[in-house]
Short mmCIF file of C-alpha atoms in Angstrom, two decimals:
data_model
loop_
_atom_site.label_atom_id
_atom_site.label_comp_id
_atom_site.label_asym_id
_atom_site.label_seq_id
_atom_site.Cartn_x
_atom_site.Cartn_y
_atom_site.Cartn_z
CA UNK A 1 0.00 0.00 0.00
CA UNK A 2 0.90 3.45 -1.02
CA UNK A 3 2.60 5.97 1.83
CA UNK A 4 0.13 8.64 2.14
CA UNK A 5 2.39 10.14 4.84
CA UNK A 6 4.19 13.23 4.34
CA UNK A 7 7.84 13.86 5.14
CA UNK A 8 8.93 17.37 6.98
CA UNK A 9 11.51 18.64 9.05
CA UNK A 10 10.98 21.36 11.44
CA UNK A 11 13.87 22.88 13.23
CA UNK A 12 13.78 25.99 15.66
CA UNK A 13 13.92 29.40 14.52
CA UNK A 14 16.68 30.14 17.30
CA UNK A 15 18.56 26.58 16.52
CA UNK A 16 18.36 25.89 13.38
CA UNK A 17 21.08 23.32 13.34
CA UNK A 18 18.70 21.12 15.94
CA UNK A 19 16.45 19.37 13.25
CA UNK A 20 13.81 16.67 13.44
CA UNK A 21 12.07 14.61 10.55
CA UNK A 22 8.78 13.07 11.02
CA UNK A 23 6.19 12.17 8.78
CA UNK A 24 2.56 13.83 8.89
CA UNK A 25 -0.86 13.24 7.58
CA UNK A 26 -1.42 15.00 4.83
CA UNK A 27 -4.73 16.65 5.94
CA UNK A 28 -3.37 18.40 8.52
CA UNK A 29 -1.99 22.22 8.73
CA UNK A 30 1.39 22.88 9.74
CA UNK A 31 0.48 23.73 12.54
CA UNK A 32 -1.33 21.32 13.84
CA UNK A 33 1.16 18.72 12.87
CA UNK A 34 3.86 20.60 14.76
CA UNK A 35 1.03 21.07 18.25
CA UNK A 36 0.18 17.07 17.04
CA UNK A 37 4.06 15.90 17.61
CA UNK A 38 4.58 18.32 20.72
CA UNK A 39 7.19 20.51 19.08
CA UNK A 40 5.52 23.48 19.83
CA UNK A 41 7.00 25.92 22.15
CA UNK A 42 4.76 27.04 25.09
CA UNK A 43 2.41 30.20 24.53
CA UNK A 44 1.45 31.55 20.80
CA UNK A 45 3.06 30.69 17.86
CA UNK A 46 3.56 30.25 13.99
CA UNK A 47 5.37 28.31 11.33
CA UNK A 48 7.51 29.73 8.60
CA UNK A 49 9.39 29.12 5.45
CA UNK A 50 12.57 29.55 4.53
CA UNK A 51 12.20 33.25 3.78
CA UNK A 52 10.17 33.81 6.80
CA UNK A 53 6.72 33.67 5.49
CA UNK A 54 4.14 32.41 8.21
CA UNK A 55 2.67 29.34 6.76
CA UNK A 56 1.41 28.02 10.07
CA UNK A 57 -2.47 26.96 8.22
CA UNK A 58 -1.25 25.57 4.74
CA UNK A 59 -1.57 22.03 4.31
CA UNK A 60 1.02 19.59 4.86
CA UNK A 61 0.26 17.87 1.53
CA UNK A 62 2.27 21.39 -0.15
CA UNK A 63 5.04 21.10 1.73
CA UNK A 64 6.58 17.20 1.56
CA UNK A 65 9.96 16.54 1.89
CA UNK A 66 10.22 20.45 3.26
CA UNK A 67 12.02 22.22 5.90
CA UNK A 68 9.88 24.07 8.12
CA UNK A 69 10.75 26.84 11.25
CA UNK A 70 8.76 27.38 14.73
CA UNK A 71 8.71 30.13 16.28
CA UNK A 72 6.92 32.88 18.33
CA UNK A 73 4.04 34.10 16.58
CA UNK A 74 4.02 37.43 14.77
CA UNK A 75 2.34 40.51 16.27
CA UNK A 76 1.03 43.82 14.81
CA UNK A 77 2.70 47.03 15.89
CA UNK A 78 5.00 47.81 18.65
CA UNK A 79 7.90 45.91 17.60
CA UNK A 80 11.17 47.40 15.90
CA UNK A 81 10.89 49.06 12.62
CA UNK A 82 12.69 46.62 10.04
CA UNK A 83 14.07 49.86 8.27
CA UNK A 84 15.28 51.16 11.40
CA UNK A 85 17.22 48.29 12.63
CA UNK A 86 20.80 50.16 11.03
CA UNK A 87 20.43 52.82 13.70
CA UNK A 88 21.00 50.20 16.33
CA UNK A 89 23.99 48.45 14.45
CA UNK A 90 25.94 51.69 14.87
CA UNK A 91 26.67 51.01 18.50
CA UNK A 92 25.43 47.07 18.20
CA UNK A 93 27.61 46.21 14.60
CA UNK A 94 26.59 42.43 15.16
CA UNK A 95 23.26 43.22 16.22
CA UNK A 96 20.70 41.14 13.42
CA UNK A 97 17.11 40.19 13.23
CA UNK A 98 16.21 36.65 14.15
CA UNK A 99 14.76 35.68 10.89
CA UNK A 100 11.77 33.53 10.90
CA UNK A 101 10.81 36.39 13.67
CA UNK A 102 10.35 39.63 11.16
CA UNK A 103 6.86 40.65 9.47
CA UNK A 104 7.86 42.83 6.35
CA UNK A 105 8.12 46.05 8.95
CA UNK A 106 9.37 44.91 11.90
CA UNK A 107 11.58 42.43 14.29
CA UNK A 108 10.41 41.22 17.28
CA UNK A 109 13.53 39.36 18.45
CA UNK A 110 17.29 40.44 17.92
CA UNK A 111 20.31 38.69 18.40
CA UNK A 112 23.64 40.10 19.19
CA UNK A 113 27.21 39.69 20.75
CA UNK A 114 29.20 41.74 23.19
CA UNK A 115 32.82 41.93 24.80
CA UNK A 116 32.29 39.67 28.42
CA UNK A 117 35.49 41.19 29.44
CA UNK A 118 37.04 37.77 30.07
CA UNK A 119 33.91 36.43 31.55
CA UNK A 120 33.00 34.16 28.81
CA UNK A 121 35.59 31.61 27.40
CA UNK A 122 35.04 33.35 23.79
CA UNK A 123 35.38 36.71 25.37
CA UNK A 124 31.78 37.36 23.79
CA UNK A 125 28.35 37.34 25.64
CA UNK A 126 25.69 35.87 22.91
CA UNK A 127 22.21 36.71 23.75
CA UNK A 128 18.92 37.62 22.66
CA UNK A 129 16.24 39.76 22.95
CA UNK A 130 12.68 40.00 22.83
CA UNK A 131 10.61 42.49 22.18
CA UNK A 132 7.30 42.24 20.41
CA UNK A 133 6.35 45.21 22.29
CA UNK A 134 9.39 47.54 22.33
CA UNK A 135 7.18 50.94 22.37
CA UNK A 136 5.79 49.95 25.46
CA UNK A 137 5.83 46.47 27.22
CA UNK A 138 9.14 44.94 28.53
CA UNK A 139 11.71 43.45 26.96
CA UNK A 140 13.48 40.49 27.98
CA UNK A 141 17.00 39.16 27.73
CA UNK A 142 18.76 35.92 27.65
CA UNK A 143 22.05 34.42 27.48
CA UNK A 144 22.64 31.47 25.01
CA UNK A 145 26.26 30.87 26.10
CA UNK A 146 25.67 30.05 30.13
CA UNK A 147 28.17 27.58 29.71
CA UNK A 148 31.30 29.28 28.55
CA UNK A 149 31.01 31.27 31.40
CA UNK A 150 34.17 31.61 33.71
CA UNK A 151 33.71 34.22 36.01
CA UNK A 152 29.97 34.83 36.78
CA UNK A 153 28.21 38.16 36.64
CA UNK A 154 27.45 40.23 39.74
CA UNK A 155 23.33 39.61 38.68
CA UNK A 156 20.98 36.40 38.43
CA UNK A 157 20.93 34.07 35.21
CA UNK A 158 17.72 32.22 35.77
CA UNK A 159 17.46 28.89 33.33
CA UNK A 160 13.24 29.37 34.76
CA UNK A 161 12.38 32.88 35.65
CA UNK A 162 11.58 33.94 38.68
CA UNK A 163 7.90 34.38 39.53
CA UNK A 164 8.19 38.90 39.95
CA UNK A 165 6.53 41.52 37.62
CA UNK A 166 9.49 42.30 35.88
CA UNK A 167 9.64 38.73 34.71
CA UNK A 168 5.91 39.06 32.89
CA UNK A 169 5.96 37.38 29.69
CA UNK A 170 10.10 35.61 30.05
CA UNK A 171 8.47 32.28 29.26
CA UNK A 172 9.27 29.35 31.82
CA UNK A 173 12.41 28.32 31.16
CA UNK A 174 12.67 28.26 27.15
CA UNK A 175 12.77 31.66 25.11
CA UNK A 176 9.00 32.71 24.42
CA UNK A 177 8.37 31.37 20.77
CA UNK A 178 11.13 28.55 21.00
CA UNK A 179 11.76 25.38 22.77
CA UNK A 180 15.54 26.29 23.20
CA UNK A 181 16.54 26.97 26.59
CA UNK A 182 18.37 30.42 27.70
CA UNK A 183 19.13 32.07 31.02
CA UNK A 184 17.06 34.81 31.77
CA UNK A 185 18.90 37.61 32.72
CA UNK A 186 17.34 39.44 35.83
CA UNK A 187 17.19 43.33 35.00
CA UNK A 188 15.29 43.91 37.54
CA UNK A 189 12.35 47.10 37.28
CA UNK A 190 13.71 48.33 34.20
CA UNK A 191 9.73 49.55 32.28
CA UNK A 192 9.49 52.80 34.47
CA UNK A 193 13.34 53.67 33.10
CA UNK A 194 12.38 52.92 29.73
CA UNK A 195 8.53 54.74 30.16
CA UNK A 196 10.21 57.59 30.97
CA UNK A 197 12.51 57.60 28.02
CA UNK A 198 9.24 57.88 25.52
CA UNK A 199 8.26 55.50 22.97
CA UNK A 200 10.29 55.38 20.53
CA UNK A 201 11.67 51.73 19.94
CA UNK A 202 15.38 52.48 19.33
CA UNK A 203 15.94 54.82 22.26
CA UNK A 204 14.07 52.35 24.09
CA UNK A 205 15.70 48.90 22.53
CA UNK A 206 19.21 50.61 22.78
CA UNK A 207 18.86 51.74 26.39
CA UNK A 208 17.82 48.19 26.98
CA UNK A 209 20.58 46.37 25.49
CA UNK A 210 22.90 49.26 27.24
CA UNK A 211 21.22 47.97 30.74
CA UNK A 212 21.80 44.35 29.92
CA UNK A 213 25.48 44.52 28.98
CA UNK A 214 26.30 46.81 32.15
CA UNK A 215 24.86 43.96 34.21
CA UNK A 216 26.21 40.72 32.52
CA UNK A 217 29.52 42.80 32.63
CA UNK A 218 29.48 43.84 36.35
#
């Protein structure tokens, strides 16, 4: 008897080298395929292409033998304008868009590197940030490389988040929109600060990132 099955591989927009093939029915969406084999990550989210198109409700049946990325789902407004993301690279140079996490205007997750100052075996902190709602929500930070650390940081790295209202909306102990795991780092009440610097994203995302590599770096 014929195979009906389909063949995909989904991977992780944050880890794209961590891969897994399985086979799904071909009357399924993506999405339900990837909720179905319990790669989801917890909360909201979607499943893109290769060019970061959400395809999280086309069939299965158009996409055999096709890699496929989760991640957190897209939102409206708020985020970082796409066309503004150079003004941050002055003072961030490696600073980048997470891919499969940009709508045609606007990132909602960034990913950079700074000096560690001999705190990290590579001399580089790596982390990344979230912020779907960088106008006005918090943002939140996390290291992905706790274990080349040497010398620790004067603040908390939480692998689960602590349960206080600056921790609203870290996830619980994966990156929201991923299943990878990061350590939250604990910037304590850091939305009045930003409040009172206005709305505008890249004061606001830069002032951030500022924060986060005096702590890590203290």
């Amino acid at each position: 008897m014929m195979n009906t099955m389909i063949p995909l591989t989904v991977a992780n927009t944050l880890n794209q080298t961590s891969k897994q093939r399985i086979e799904a029915k071909p009357n399924q969406t993506l999405k339900q395929v990837v909720q179905t084999q319990k790669l989801s990550p917890e909360g909201d989210f979607d499943v893109y292409d290769q060019m970061g198109k959400v395809i999280s409700n086309q069939s299965v049946a158009n996409h055999r033998d096709s890699t496929v990325y989760v991640g957190v789902a897209k939102v409206a407004g708020g985020s970082v304008p796409r066309n503004r993301v150079k003004e941050l690279q002055i003072e961030y140079p490696s600073l980048q868009p997470v891919k499969q996490h940009l709508t045609k205007s606007s990132a909602q997750m960034l990913r950079l590197r700074f000096p560690s100052n001999g705190r990290t075996k590579s001399g580089f902190w790596e982390i990344v940030i979230y912020c779907p709602k960088a106008t006005s929500s918090l943002m939140h930070a996390y290291v992905l490389n706790f274990s080349e650390i040497v010398i620790r940081p004067g603040i908390s790295l939480y692998a689960t988040p602590p349960s206080v209202s600056y921790s609203r909306g870290s996830g619980n102990g994966t990156i929201p929109g991923s299943r990878r795991r990061g350590h939250w780092v604990c910037h304590g009440n850091i939305l009045p600060h930003l409040n009172r610097l206005g709305s505008d994203p890249i004061v606001r995302v830069g002032a951030y990132v500022n924060h986060i590599q005096n702590l890590l770096n203290s």
